[in-house]
């Protein structure tokens, strides 16, 4: 028996009710606003999972490329918001998102919907977004994509979500389309962004450290292939030290004890040689000088013989 327009309308509103309640939503319709490399990957993943998907982008040609995959091209951001139960936003910044979503026409179309914010922002910006959404009668989850576009829709693809747990759980089948590892990280809506920045901070630390390592090897005539061979062998030592550091910071175990891997004094003795080499070879020392500043703060405060973790007390 063919569905009537009224049947389809009822199904639409039942799907919307599930998307915004604690009942699992299997029939939600999604709109993706913002179709850069990441936004396009999100739309493709939704379509691959068989989820009805509307798309909108300021540059229409990016949206047109998804039409052949089954996406419905929305003529405006307001039309995209009106067409779906869940509106996934993936633009450059929250400020860009605000310009798109907070016009009277779009804000009205968003009432009764769920915004999943996947743009880049800070924890406090996420909280402000959630506050605006609540005042607009719109449900809100904040998300952080811990992947490059090629991981979206793959088993290892990870997206962090924060906000009301019931909203996350109700829409988990939809979120699973974006990757096999959707993670709820807290009711505080700012926690997805905070975890994103903490993980990226560690990544950037490693990447800038690699610049330093490569510069030393090149200055000393050491092949980077040889460096990589020994870096791989050294990884278990580094990972063990990181895990120990996390545990000590969590437990505030800053004093040296029987489990201390190396005191701050031992670390600083070797670190001084890095600064010396930078001076001898004319290598950029901005990053190690910043690290030296933290070493000295801890040493001047009397922590020379404590565990290396004592530096954590001087990060604020």
CSV table of C-alpha atoms in Angstrom, one decimal:
chain,number,residue,atom,x,y,z
A,1,UNK,CA,0.0,0.0,0.0
A,2,UNK,CA,1.5,3.3,-1.1
A,3,UNK,CA,2.2,5.9,1.7
A,4,UNK,CA,0.2,9.0,1.5
A,5,UNK,CA,1.6,12.5,2.1
A,6,UNK,CA,0.0,12.4,5.5
A,7,UNK,CA,1.7,9.1,6.3
A,8,UNK,CA,5.1,10.6,5.3
A,9,UNK,CA,4.4,13.7,7.4
A,10,UNK,CA,3.6,11.5,10.4
A,11,UNK,CA,6.7,9.4,9.9
A,12,UNK,CA,8.8,12.6,9.7
A,13,UNK,CA,7.5,13.9,13.0
A,14,UNK,CA,7.9,10.5,14.7
A,15,UNK,CA,11.5,10.5,13.6
A,16,UNK,CA,12.0,14.1,14.9
A,17,UNK,CA,10.5,13.1,18.3
A,18,UNK,CA,12.8,10.2,18.6
A,19,UNK,CA,15.8,12.3,17.6
A,20,UNK,CA,15.1,14.7,20.5
A,21,UNK,CA,14.0,12.2,23.2
A,22,UNK,CA,15.5,9.2,24.8
A,23,UNK,CA,14.0,6.8,22.2
A,24,UNK,CA,16.5,5.4,19.7
A,25,UNK,CA,16.2,7.2,16.4
A,26,UNK,CA,16.6,4.9,13.4
A,27,UNK,CA,14.7,7.0,10.8
A,28,UNK,CA,16.2,10.5,11.4
A,29,UNK,CA,16.8,12.7,8.4
A,30,UNK,CA,20.1,14.7,8.5
A,31,UNK,CA,21.3,18.0,7.0
A,32,UNK,CA,24.9,18.8,6.7
A,33,UNK,CA,25.8,22.5,6.6
A,34,UNK,CA,29.3,23.2,5.4
A,35,UNK,CA,30.9,21.0,2.7
A,36,UNK,CA,34.6,21.5,3.0
A,37,UNK,CA,36.7,18.3,2.9
A,38,UNK,CA,35.4,17.3,6.3
A,39,UNK,CA,31.8,18.3,5.8
A,40,UNK,CA,31.7,16.4,2.5
A,41,UNK,CA,33.1,13.3,4.2
A,42,UNK,CA,30.4,13.5,6.8
A,43,UNK,CA,27.7,13.8,4.1
A,44,UNK,CA,29.2,10.8,2.2
A,45,UNK,CA,29.2,8.7,5.3
A,46,UNK,CA,25.6,9.5,6.1
A,47,UNK,CA,24.6,8.6,2.6
A,48,UNK,CA,26.6,5.4,2.6
A,49,UNK,CA,24.7,4.4,5.8
A,50,UNK,CA,21.4,5.0,4.0
A,51,UNK,CA,20.4,8.0,6.1
A,52,UNK,CA,18.4,10.6,4.1
A,53,UNK,CA,20.8,13.5,3.8
A,54,UNK,CA,20.2,17.1,2.8
A,55,UNK,CA,23.3,19.4,2.1
A,56,UNK,CA,24.0,23.1,1.9
A,57,UNK,CA,27.2,25.0,1.2
A,58,UNK,CA,27.9,28.6,0.5
A,59,UNK,CA,29.7,27.5,-2.7
A,60,UNK,CA,27.0,25.4,-4.5
A,61,UNK,CA,29.4,23.4,-6.6
A,62,UNK,CA,30.5,21.5,-3.5
A,63,UNK,CA,26.9,20.5,-2.8
A,64,UNK,CA,26.3,19.5,-6.4
A,65,UNK,CA,29.1,16.9,-6.2
A,66,UNK,CA,27.1,15.0,-3.6
A,67,UNK,CA,23.9,15.0,-5.6
A,68,UNK,CA,25.0,12.0,-7.6
A,69,UNK,CA,25.4,10.1,-4.3
A,70,UNK,CA,21.8,10.7,-3.4
A,71,UNK,CA,22.0,13.9,-1.3
A,72,UNK,CA,19.2,16.5,-1.6
A,73,UNK,CA,20.5,19.9,-2.4
A,74,UNK,CA,19.0,22.5,-0.1
A,75,UNK,CA,18.5,26.0,-1.7
A,76,UNK,CA,19.4,27.8,1.5
A,77,UNK,CA,20.7,27.1,5.0
A,78,UNK,CA,17.1,27.7,6.3
A,79,UNK,CA,15.8,25.1,3.9
A,80,UNK,CA,18.5,22.7,5.1
A,81,UNK,CA,17.6,23.3,8.7
A,82,UNK,CA,13.8,22.8,8.0
A,83,UNK,CA,14.3,19.6,6.1
A,84,UNK,CA,16.0,17.5,8.8
A,85,UNK,CA,15.7,16.2,12.3
A,86,UNK,CA,19.4,16.5,12.9
A,87,UNK,CA,21.5,19.4,11.6
A,88,UNK,CA,25.2,18.7,11.5
A,89,UNK,CA,27.2,21.9,11.2
A,90,UNK,CA,30.8,21.7,9.9
A,91,UNK,CA,32.3,25.1,9.1
A,92,UNK,CA,35.6,26.7,10.0
A,93,UNK,CA,34.7,28.3,13.3
A,94,UNK,CA,31.8,28.8,15.7
A,95,UNK,CA,31.7,32.5,14.6
A,96,UNK,CA,31.0,31.3,11.0
A,97,UNK,CA,28.3,28.9,12.4
A,98,UNK,CA,26.7,31.8,14.3
A,99,UNK,CA,26.4,33.9,11.1
A,100,UNK,CA,24.7,31.0,9.4
A,101,UNK,CA,22.4,29.8,12.1
A,102,UNK,CA,21.3,32.8,14.0
A,103,UNK,CA,19.5,34.7,11.3
A,104,UNK,CA,15.7,34.9,12.2
A,105,UNK,CA,14.8,32.6,9.3
A,106,UNK,CA,17.3,29.8,10.1
A,107,UNK,CA,16.8,30.1,13.9
A,108,UNK,CA,13.0,29.6,13.3
A,109,UNK,CA,13.7,26.5,11.2
A,110,UNK,CA,15.9,25.0,13.9
A,111,UNK,CA,13.3,25.1,16.6
A,112,UNK,CA,12.5,21.5,17.7
A,113,UNK,CA,15.6,20.1,15.9
A,114,UNK,CA,18.9,18.9,17.1
A,115,UNK,CA,22.1,20.7,16.2
A,116,UNK,CA,25.3,18.7,16.3
A,117,UNK,CA,28.1,21.2,16.2
A,118,UNK,CA,31.2,19.8,14.5
A,119,UNK,CA,33.0,23.1,13.8
A,120,UNK,CA,36.2,24.1,15.6
A,121,UNK,CA,35.7,26.0,18.9
A,122,UNK,CA,36.6,26.4,22.5
A,123,UNK,CA,34.8,24.9,25.6
A,124,UNK,CA,33.3,28.2,26.5
A,125,UNK,CA,32.2,28.8,22.9
A,126,UNK,CA,30.4,25.4,23.0
A,127,UNK,CA,28.7,26.4,26.3
A,128,UNK,CA,27.5,29.7,24.7
A,129,UNK,CA,26.2,27.8,21.7
A,130,UNK,CA,24.2,25.4,23.9
A,131,UNK,CA,22.8,28.3,25.8
A,132,UNK,CA,21.7,30.0,22.6
A,133,UNK,CA,20.2,26.8,21.3
A,134,UNK,CA,18.2,26.3,24.5
A,135,UNK,CA,16.8,29.8,24.3
A,136,UNK,CA,15.9,29.0,20.7
A,137,UNK,CA,14.0,25.8,21.6
A,138,UNK,CA,16.7,23.7,19.9
A,139,UNK,CA,18.5,20.7,21.2
A,140,UNK,CA,22.3,20.8,21.1
A,141,UNK,CA,25.2,18.4,21.2
A,142,UNK,CA,28.8,19.5,20.8
A,143,UNK,CA,31.2,17.3,18.8
A,144,UNK,CA,34.9,17.1,18.1
A,145,UNK,CA,36.2,15.0,15.2
A,146,UNK,CA,39.3,13.2,16.2
A,147,UNK,CA,40.1,12.1,12.6
A,148,UNK,CA,41.1,13.3,9.2
A,149,UNK,CA,38.5,13.1,6.5
A,150,UNK,CA,39.7,9.7,5.2
A,151,UNK,CA,38.8,8.2,8.6
A,152,UNK,CA,35.2,9.3,8.5
A,153,UNK,CA,32.8,6.4,8.2
A,154,UNK,CA,35.6,3.9,8.9
A,155,UNK,CA,35.8,1.5,11.9
A,156,UNK,CA,38.5,3.6,13.6
A,157,UNK,CA,36.8,6.9,13.0
A,158,UNK,CA,36.3,8.7,16.3
A,159,UNK,CA,34.0,11.6,17.1
A,160,UNK,CA,33.6,12.9,20.7
A,161,UNK,CA,30.2,14.2,21.8
A,162,UNK,CA,29.2,16.2,24.9
A,163,UNK,CA,25.9,17.5,26.2
A,164,UNK,CA,22.8,15.6,27.3
A,165,UNK,CA,23.5,11.9,27.4
A,166,UNK,CA,20.0,11.1,26.4
A,167,UNK,CA,20.4,12.9,23.1
A,168,UNK,CA,23.7,11.1,22.4
A,169,UNK,CA,22.2,7.7,23.1
A,170,UNK,CA,19.0,8.4,21.2
A,171,UNK,CA,20.9,9.2,18.1
A,172,UNK,CA,23.8,6.7,18.4
A,173,UNK,CA,22.7,4.8,15.2
A,174,UNK,CA,23.1,8.1,13.3
A,175,UNK,CA,26.4,9.0,14.8
A,176,UNK,CA,27.8,5.5,14.2
A,177,UNK,CA,27.6,6.3,10.5
A,178,UNK,CA,30.5,8.7,10.9
A,179,UNK,CA,32.8,6.0,12.3
A,180,UNK,CA,32.9,3.0,14.5
A,181,UNK,CA,34.0,4.9,17.6
A,182,UNK,CA,31.5,7.5,18.6
A,183,UNK,CA,32.3,8.5,22.2
A,184,UNK,CA,30.2,10.3,24.8
A,185,UNK,CA,32.6,12.4,27.0
A,186,UNK,CA,30.3,14.2,29.4
A,187,UNK,CA,27.2,16.2,30.2
A,188,UNK,CA,29.2,19.4,30.3
A,189,UNK,CA,28.8,20.5,26.7
A,190,UNK,CA,32.3,22.0,26.7
A,191,UNK,CA,34.1,18.8,27.3
A,192,UNK,CA,34.3,17.6,23.7
A,193,UNK,CA,36.1,20.7,22.7
A,194,UNK,CA,38.3,20.6,25.8
A,195,UNK,CA,39.4,17.0,25.1
A,196,UNK,CA,39.9,17.9,21.5
A,197,UNK,CA,42.3,20.7,22.4
A,198,UNK,CA,44.1,18.6,25.0
A,199,UNK,CA,44.7,15.7,22.5
A,200,UNK,CA,45.7,18.2,19.8
A,201,UNK,CA,48.1,19.9,22.2
A,202,UNK,CA,49.9,16.6,22.8
A,203,UNK,CA,50.0,16.0,19.1
A,204,UNK,CA,51.5,19.4,18.3
A,205,UNK,CA,54.0,18.8,21.1
A,206,UNK,CA,55.1,15.6,19.3
A,207,UNK,CA,55.1,17.3,15.9
A,208,UNK,CA,57.2,20.3,17.0
A,209,UNK,CA,59.5,17.9,18.8
A,210,UNK,CA,59.9,16.1,15.5
A,211,UNK,CA,61.0,19.4,13.8
A,212,UNK,CA,63.7,19.7,16.5
A,213,UNK,CA,64.8,16.1,16.1
A,214,UNK,CA,65.0,16.4,12.3
A,215,UNK,CA,67.0,19.6,12.6
A,216,UNK,CA,69.5,18.0,14.9
A,217,UNK,CA,69.9,15.0,12.7
A,218,UNK,CA,70.4,17.1,9.6
A,219,UNK,CA,72.9,19.4,11.3
A,220,UNK,CA,74.9,16.3,12.5
A,221,UNK,CA,74.7,14.5,9.2
A,222,UNK,CA,72.4,11.6,10.5
A,223,UNK,CA,70.0,10.1,8.0
A,224,UNK,CA,66.4,10.5,8.9
A,225,UNK,CA,65.7,6.9,8.0
A,226,UNK,CA,68.2,5.9,10.8
A,227,UNK,CA,66.5,8.3,13.2
A,228,UNK,CA,63.1,6.7,12.4
A,229,UNK,CA,64.5,3.3,13.0
A,230,UNK,CA,65.6,4.3,16.5
A,231,UNK,CA,62.5,6.4,17.2
A,232,UNK,CA,60.4,3.3,16.7
A,233,UNK,CA,62.6,1.3,19.2
A,234,UNK,CA,62.3,4.2,21.7
A,235,UNK,CA,58.5,4.5,21.5
A,236,UNK,CA,57.7,2.0,24.4
A,237,UNK,CA,60.0,4.1,26.7
A,238,UNK,CA,58.2,7.3,25.7
A,239,UNK,CA,54.8,5.8,26.0
A,240,UNK,CA,55.6,4.4,29.5
A,241,UNK,CA,56.8,7.8,30.6
A,242,UNK,CA,53.6,9.5,29.3
A,243,UNK,CA,51.4,7.0,31.1
A,244,UNK,CA,53.4,7.4,34.3
A,245,UNK,CA,53.1,11.2,34.0
A,246,UNK,CA,49.3,11.1,33.5
A,247,UNK,CA,48.9,8.9,36.6
A,248,UNK,CA,51.1,11.1,38.7
A,249,UNK,CA,49.3,14.3,37.7
A,250,UNK,CA,46.0,12.7,38.4
A,251,UNK,CA,47.1,11.6,41.9
A,252,UNK,CA,49.3,14.7,42.5
A,253,UNK,CA,52.3,12.4,43.2
A,254,UNK,CA,54.9,15.0,42.5
A,255,UNK,CA,57.6,14.0,45.1
A,256,UNK,CA,60.2,11.5,44.0
A,257,UNK,CA,59.5,8.0,45.2
A,258,UNK,CA,60.5,4.4,44.6
A,259,UNK,CA,58.6,4.4,41.2
A,260,UNK,CA,60.1,7.6,39.9
A,261,UNK,CA,61.6,7.0,36.5
A,262,UNK,CA,63.9,10.0,36.6
A,263,UNK,CA,64.0,13.1,38.8
A,264,UNK,CA,63.6,16.6,37.4
A,265,UNK,CA,67.3,17.1,38.0
A,266,UNK,CA,68.3,14.2,35.8
A,267,UNK,CA,66.0,15.4,33.1
A,268,UNK,CA,67.4,18.9,33.3
A,269,UNK,CA,71.0,17.8,33.1
A,270,UNK,CA,70.3,16.1,29.7
A,271,UNK,CA,68.0,19.0,28.6
A,272,UNK,CA,70.9,21.5,29.0
A,273,UNK,CA,72.8,19.6,26.4
A,274,UNK,CA,70.0,20.1,23.9
A,275,UNK,CA,70.2,23.9,24.4
A,276,UNK,CA,74.0,23.7,24.1
A,277,UNK,CA,73.7,21.8,20.8
A,278,UNK,CA,71.2,24.4,19.5
A,279,UNK,CA,73.6,27.1,20.2
A,280,UNK,CA,76.6,25.3,18.6
A,281,UNK,CA,74.7,24.4,15.4
A,282,UNK,CA,72.6,27.6,15.1
A,283,UNK,CA,69.3,25.7,15.5
A,284,UNK,CA,66.1,27.5,16.3
A,285,UNK,CA,65.6,27.2,20.1
A,286,UNK,CA,62.3,28.9,20.7
A,287,UNK,CA,60.5,25.7,21.7
A,288,UNK,CA,63.3,24.3,24.0
A,289,UNK,CA,63.6,27.8,25.6
A,290,UNK,CA,59.9,27.8,26.5
A,291,UNK,CA,60.5,24.3,28.0
A,292,UNK,CA,63.5,25.6,29.8
A,293,UNK,CA,61.3,28.3,31.4
A,294,UNK,CA,59.1,25.7,32.9
A,295,UNK,CA,62.1,23.6,34.1
A,296,UNK,CA,63.5,26.7,35.9
A,297,UNK,CA,60.2,27.6,37.5
A,298,UNK,CA,60.0,24.1,39.1
A,299,UNK,CA,63.7,24.2,40.1
A,300,UNK,CA,63.5,27.7,41.6
A,301,UNK,CA,60.5,26.5,43.6
A,302,UNK,CA,62.6,23.7,45.2
A,303,UNK,CA,61.6,20.7,43.1
A,304,UNK,CA,64.9,19.8,41.6
A,305,UNK,CA,65.0,16.4,43.3
A,306,UNK,CA,61.3,15.7,42.8
A,307,UNK,CA,59.7,13.7,40.0
A,308,UNK,CA,59.6,15.3,36.5
A,309,UNK,CA,55.8,15.4,37.1
A,310,UNK,CA,56.4,18.4,39.5
A,311,UNK,CA,56.4,20.7,36.5
A,312,UNK,CA,52.7,20.1,36.1
A,313,UNK,CA,52.1,22.5,39.1
A,314,UNK,CA,53.5,25.4,37.0
A,315,UNK,CA,51.3,25.1,33.9
A,316,UNK,CA,48.9,27.7,35.2
